[in-house]
Coordinates of C-alpha atoms in Angstrom, one line a residue:
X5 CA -11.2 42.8 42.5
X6 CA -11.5 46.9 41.6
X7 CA -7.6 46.7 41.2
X8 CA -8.0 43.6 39.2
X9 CA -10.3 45.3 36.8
X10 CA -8.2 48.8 37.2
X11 CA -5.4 47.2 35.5
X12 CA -7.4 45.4 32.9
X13 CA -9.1 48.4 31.8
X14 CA -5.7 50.8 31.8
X15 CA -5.7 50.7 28.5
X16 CA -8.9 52.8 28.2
X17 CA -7.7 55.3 31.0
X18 CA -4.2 55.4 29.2
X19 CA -5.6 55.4 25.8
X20 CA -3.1 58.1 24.1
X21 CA -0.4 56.6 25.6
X22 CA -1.5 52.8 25.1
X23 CA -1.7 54.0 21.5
X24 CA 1.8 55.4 20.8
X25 CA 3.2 52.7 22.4
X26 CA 1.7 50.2 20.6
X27 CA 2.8 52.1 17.1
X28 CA 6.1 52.5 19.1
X29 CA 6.4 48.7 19.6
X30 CA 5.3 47.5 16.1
X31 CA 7.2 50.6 14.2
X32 CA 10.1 49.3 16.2
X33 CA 10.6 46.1 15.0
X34 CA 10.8 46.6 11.4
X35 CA 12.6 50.2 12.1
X36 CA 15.7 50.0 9.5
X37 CA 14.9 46.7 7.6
X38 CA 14.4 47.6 4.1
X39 CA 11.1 46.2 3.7
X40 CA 9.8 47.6 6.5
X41 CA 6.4 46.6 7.9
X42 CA 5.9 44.0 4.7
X43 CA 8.0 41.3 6.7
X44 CA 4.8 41.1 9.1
X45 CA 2.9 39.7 5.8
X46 CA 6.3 37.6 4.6
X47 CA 7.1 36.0 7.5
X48 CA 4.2 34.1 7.7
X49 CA 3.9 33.3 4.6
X50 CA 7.7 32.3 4.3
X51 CA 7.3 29.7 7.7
X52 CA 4.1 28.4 6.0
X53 CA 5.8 27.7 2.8
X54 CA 8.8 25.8 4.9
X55 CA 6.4 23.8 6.6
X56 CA 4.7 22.6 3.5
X57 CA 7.3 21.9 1.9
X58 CA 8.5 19.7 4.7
X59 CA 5.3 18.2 5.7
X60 CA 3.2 17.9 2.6
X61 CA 6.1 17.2 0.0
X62 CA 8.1 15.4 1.7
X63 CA 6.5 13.6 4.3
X64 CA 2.8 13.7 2.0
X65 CA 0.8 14.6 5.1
X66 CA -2.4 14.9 4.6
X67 CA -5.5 15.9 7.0
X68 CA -7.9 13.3 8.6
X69 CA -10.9 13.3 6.6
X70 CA -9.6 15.4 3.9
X71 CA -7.1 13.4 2.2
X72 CA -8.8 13.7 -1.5
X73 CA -8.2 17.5 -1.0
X74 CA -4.3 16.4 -1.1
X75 CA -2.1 18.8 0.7
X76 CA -4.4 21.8 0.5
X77 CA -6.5 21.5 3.5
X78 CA -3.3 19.9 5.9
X79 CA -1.6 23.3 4.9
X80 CA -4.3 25.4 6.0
X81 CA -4.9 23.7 9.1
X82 CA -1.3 24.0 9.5
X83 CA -1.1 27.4 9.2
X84 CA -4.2 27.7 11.5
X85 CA -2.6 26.0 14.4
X86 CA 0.7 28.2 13.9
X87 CA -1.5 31.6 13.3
X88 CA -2.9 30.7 17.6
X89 CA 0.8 29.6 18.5
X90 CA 2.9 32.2 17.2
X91 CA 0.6 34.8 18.8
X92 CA 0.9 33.3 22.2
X93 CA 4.4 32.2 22.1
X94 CA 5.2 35.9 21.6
X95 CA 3.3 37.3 24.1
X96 CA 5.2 34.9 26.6
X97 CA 8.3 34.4 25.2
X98 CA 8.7 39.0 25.7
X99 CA 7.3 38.7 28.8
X100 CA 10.0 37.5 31.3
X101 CA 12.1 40.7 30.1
X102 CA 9.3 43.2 29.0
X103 CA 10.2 45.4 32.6
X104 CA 13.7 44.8 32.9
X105 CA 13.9 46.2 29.6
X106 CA 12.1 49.4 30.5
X107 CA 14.5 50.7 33.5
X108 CA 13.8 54.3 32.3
X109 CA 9.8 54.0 33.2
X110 CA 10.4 51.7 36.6
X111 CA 11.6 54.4 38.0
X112 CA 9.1 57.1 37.2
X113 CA 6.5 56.8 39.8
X114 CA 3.8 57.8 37.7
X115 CA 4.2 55.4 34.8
X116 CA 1.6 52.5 34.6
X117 CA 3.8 50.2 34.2
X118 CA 1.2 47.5 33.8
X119 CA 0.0 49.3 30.3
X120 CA 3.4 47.2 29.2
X121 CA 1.4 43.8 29.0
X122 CA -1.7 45.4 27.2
X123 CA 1.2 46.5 24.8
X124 CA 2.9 43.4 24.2
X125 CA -0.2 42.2 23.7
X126 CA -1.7 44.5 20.9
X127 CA 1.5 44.2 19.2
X128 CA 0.9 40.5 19.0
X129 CA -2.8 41.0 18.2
X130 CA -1.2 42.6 15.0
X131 CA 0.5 40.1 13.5
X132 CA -2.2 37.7 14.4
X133 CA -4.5 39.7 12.6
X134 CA -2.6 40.3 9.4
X135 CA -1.9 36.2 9.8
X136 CA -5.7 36.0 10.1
X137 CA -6.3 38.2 6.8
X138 CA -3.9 35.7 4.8
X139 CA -5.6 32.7 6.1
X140 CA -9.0 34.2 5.6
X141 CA -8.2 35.3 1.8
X142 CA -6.8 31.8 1.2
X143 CA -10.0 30.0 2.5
X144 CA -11.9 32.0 0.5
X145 CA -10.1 30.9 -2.4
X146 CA -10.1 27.0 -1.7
X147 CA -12.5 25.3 0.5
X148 CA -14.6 28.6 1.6
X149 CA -15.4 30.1 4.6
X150 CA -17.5 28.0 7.4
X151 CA -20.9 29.9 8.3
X152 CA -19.3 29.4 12.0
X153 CA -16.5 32.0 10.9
X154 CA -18.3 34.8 12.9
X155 CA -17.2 33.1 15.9
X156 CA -14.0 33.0 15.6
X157 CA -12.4 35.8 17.6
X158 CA -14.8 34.1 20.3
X159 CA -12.3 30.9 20.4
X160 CA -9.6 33.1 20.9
X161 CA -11.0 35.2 23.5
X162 CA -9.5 32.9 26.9
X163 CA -6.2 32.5 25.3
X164 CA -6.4 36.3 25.0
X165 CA -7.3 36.7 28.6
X166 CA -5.0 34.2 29.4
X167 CA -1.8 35.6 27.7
X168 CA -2.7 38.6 29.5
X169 CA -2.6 37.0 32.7
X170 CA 0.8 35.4 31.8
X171 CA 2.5 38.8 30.9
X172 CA 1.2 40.4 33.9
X173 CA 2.8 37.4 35.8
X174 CA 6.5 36.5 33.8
X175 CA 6.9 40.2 34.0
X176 CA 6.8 40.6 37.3
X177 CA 9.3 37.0 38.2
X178 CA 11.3 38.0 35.7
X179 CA 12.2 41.1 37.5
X180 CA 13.8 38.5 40.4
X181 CA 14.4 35.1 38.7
X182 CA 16.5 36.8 35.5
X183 CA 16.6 32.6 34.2
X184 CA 13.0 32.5 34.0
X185 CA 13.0 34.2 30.5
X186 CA 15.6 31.0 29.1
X187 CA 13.6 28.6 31.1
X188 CA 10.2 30.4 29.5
X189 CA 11.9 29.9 25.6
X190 CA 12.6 26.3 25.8
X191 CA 9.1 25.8 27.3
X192 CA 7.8 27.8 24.3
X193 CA 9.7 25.2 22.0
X194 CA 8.3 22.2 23.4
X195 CA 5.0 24.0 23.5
X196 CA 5.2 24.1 20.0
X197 CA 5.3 20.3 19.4
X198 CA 3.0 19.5 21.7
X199 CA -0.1 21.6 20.6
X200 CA -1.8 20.2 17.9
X201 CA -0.2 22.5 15.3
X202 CA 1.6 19.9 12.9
X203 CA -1.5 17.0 13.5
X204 CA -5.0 16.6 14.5
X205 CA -6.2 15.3 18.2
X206 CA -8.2 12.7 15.9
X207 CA -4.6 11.3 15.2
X208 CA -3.6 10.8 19.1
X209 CA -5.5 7.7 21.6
X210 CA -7.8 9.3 23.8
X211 CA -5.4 8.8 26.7
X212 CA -3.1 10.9 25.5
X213 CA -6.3 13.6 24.1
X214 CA -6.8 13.5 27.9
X215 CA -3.3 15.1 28.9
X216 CA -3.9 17.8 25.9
X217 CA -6.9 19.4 27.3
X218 CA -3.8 21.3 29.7
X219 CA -2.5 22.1 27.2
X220 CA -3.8 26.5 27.1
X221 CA -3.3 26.1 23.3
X222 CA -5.0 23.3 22.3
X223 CA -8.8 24.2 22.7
X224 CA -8.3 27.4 20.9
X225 CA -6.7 25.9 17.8
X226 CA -9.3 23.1 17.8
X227 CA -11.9 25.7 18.1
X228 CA -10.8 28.2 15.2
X229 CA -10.2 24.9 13.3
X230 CA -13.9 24.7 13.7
X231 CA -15.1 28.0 13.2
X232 CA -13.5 28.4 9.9
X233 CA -13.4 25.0 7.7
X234 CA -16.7 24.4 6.1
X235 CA -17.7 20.9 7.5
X236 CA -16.1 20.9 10.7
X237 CA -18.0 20.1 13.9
X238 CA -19.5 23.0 16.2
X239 CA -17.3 24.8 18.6
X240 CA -17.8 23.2 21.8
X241 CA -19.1 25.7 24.0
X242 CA -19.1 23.3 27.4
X243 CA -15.0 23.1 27.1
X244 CA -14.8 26.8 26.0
X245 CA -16.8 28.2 29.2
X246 CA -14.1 26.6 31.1
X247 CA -11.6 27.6 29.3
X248 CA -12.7 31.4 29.8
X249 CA -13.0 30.3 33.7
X250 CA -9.3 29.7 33.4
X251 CA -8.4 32.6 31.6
X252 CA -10.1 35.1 33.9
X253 CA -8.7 33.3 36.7
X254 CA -5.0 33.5 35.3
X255 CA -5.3 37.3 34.4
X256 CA -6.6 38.0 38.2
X257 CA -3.4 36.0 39.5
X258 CA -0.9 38.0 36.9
X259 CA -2.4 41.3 37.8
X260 CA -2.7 40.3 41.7
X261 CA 1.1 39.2 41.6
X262 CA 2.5 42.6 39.0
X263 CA 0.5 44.8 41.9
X264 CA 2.4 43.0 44.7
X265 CA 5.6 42.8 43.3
X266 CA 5.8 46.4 41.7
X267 CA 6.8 48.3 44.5
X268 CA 10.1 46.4 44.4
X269 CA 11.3 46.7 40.9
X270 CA 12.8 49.7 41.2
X271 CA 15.1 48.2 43.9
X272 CA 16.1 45.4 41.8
X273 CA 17.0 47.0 38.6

């Protein structure tokens, strides 16, 4: 278990280098683009519009219980749902190539190669945040801000853990199974249709609710749902203990597998 808790805290022991990397791997994405670090704001905002459009004027969706609202409150929700999804799927969607792209720093026996995961994931925490800020702003302007709001990076935490766990783990198969990263991106794809991103579990018969609760994404978007609309029920704390369980438990099996596995990357790239 030290090892376990070694790699979760390398951040902290690596913190200089945890921090340029992190600038590294969020300046990199928008290096050269003309608008630079402002398509972390439009994209967002440009997906959200698309779905609207789509779902709200053209299929006149509206959300169970707020129908009078008309297409504000479904388009919120909406964008909830896809703020938790997009965050996760690109934390795992990276991960399958995140050491094979990084030959350079497999073979220099002193990098801490699994800092890479605590990367990806900061870089993700980014745009979720700035995805956050938007959301937040346009609550404040329609419906308000629940008084459960304060709890909301709570929800989040075991997908957080979670993710973690995942890149820890795809990173290390995806050093020796090079399909896994296409196998990983249609699974990402399906994932998306079958969180409840687009609808609300109030929508689906409780059989099928039943199958959801696998789902890694579906508490946390019901959760947040509920931590931030005014009126919603309370977070329920029962499910969300478990769901922590799980998360802890799938960051010690990515971190025990990446500290098995390591000693053989170099071989194989």
């Amino acid at each position: 278990m030290t090892l376990r808790l070694d790699y979760f805290f390398a951040f902290l022991r690596h913190k200089t280098l945890f921090a340029q990397l992190v600038r590294r791997e969020v300046a990199g994405r928008y290096r050269g683009s003309l608008l630079g670090v402002f398509w972390a704001f439009a994209t967002p905002l440009l997906m959200l519009s698309v779905y609207a459009f789509v779902f709200v004027g053209v299929f006149s969706m509206r959300w169970p219980g707020a129908e009078s609202a008309g297409g504000t409150i479904y388009v919120l929700q909406l964008f909830t749902g896809l703020i938790v999804f997009n965050f996760f799927s690109e934390v795992v969607s990276r991960s399958p190539f995140q050491v094979l792209e990084q030959p350079n720093l497999v073979k220099r026996v002193v990098f801490p190669l699994e800092l890479l995961a605590h990367v990806s994931l900061s870089a993700a925490l980014v745009h979720l945040a700035i995805s956050s800020l938007i959301l937040l702003a346009a609550l404040l302007f329609t419906t308000g801000l629940s008084p459960h709001a304060v709890f909301a990076p709570l929800a989040l935490l075991p997908l957080l853990l979670m993710a973690l766990g995942l890149s820890w783990l795809l990173s290390a198969l995806g050093v020796y199974a090079r399909d896994l990263g296409q196998f990983i991106g249609l699974l990402v794809s399906l994932l998306l249709f079958l969180s409840p991103v687009f609808y609300s579990l109030e929508r689906l018969p409780e059989s099928i609710r039943r199958w959801m609760s696998f789902n890694p994404l579906t508490l946390p978007i019901e959760n947040l749902r509920r931590c931030l609309f005014p009126g919603s029920e309370a977070m329920d704390w029962r499910a969300w203990a478990v769901s922590l369980a799980a998360g802890v438990f799938v960051m010690w099996l990515g971190a025990s597998v990446f500290a098995r596995t390591r000693d053989g990357f170099s071989d194989v790239i």
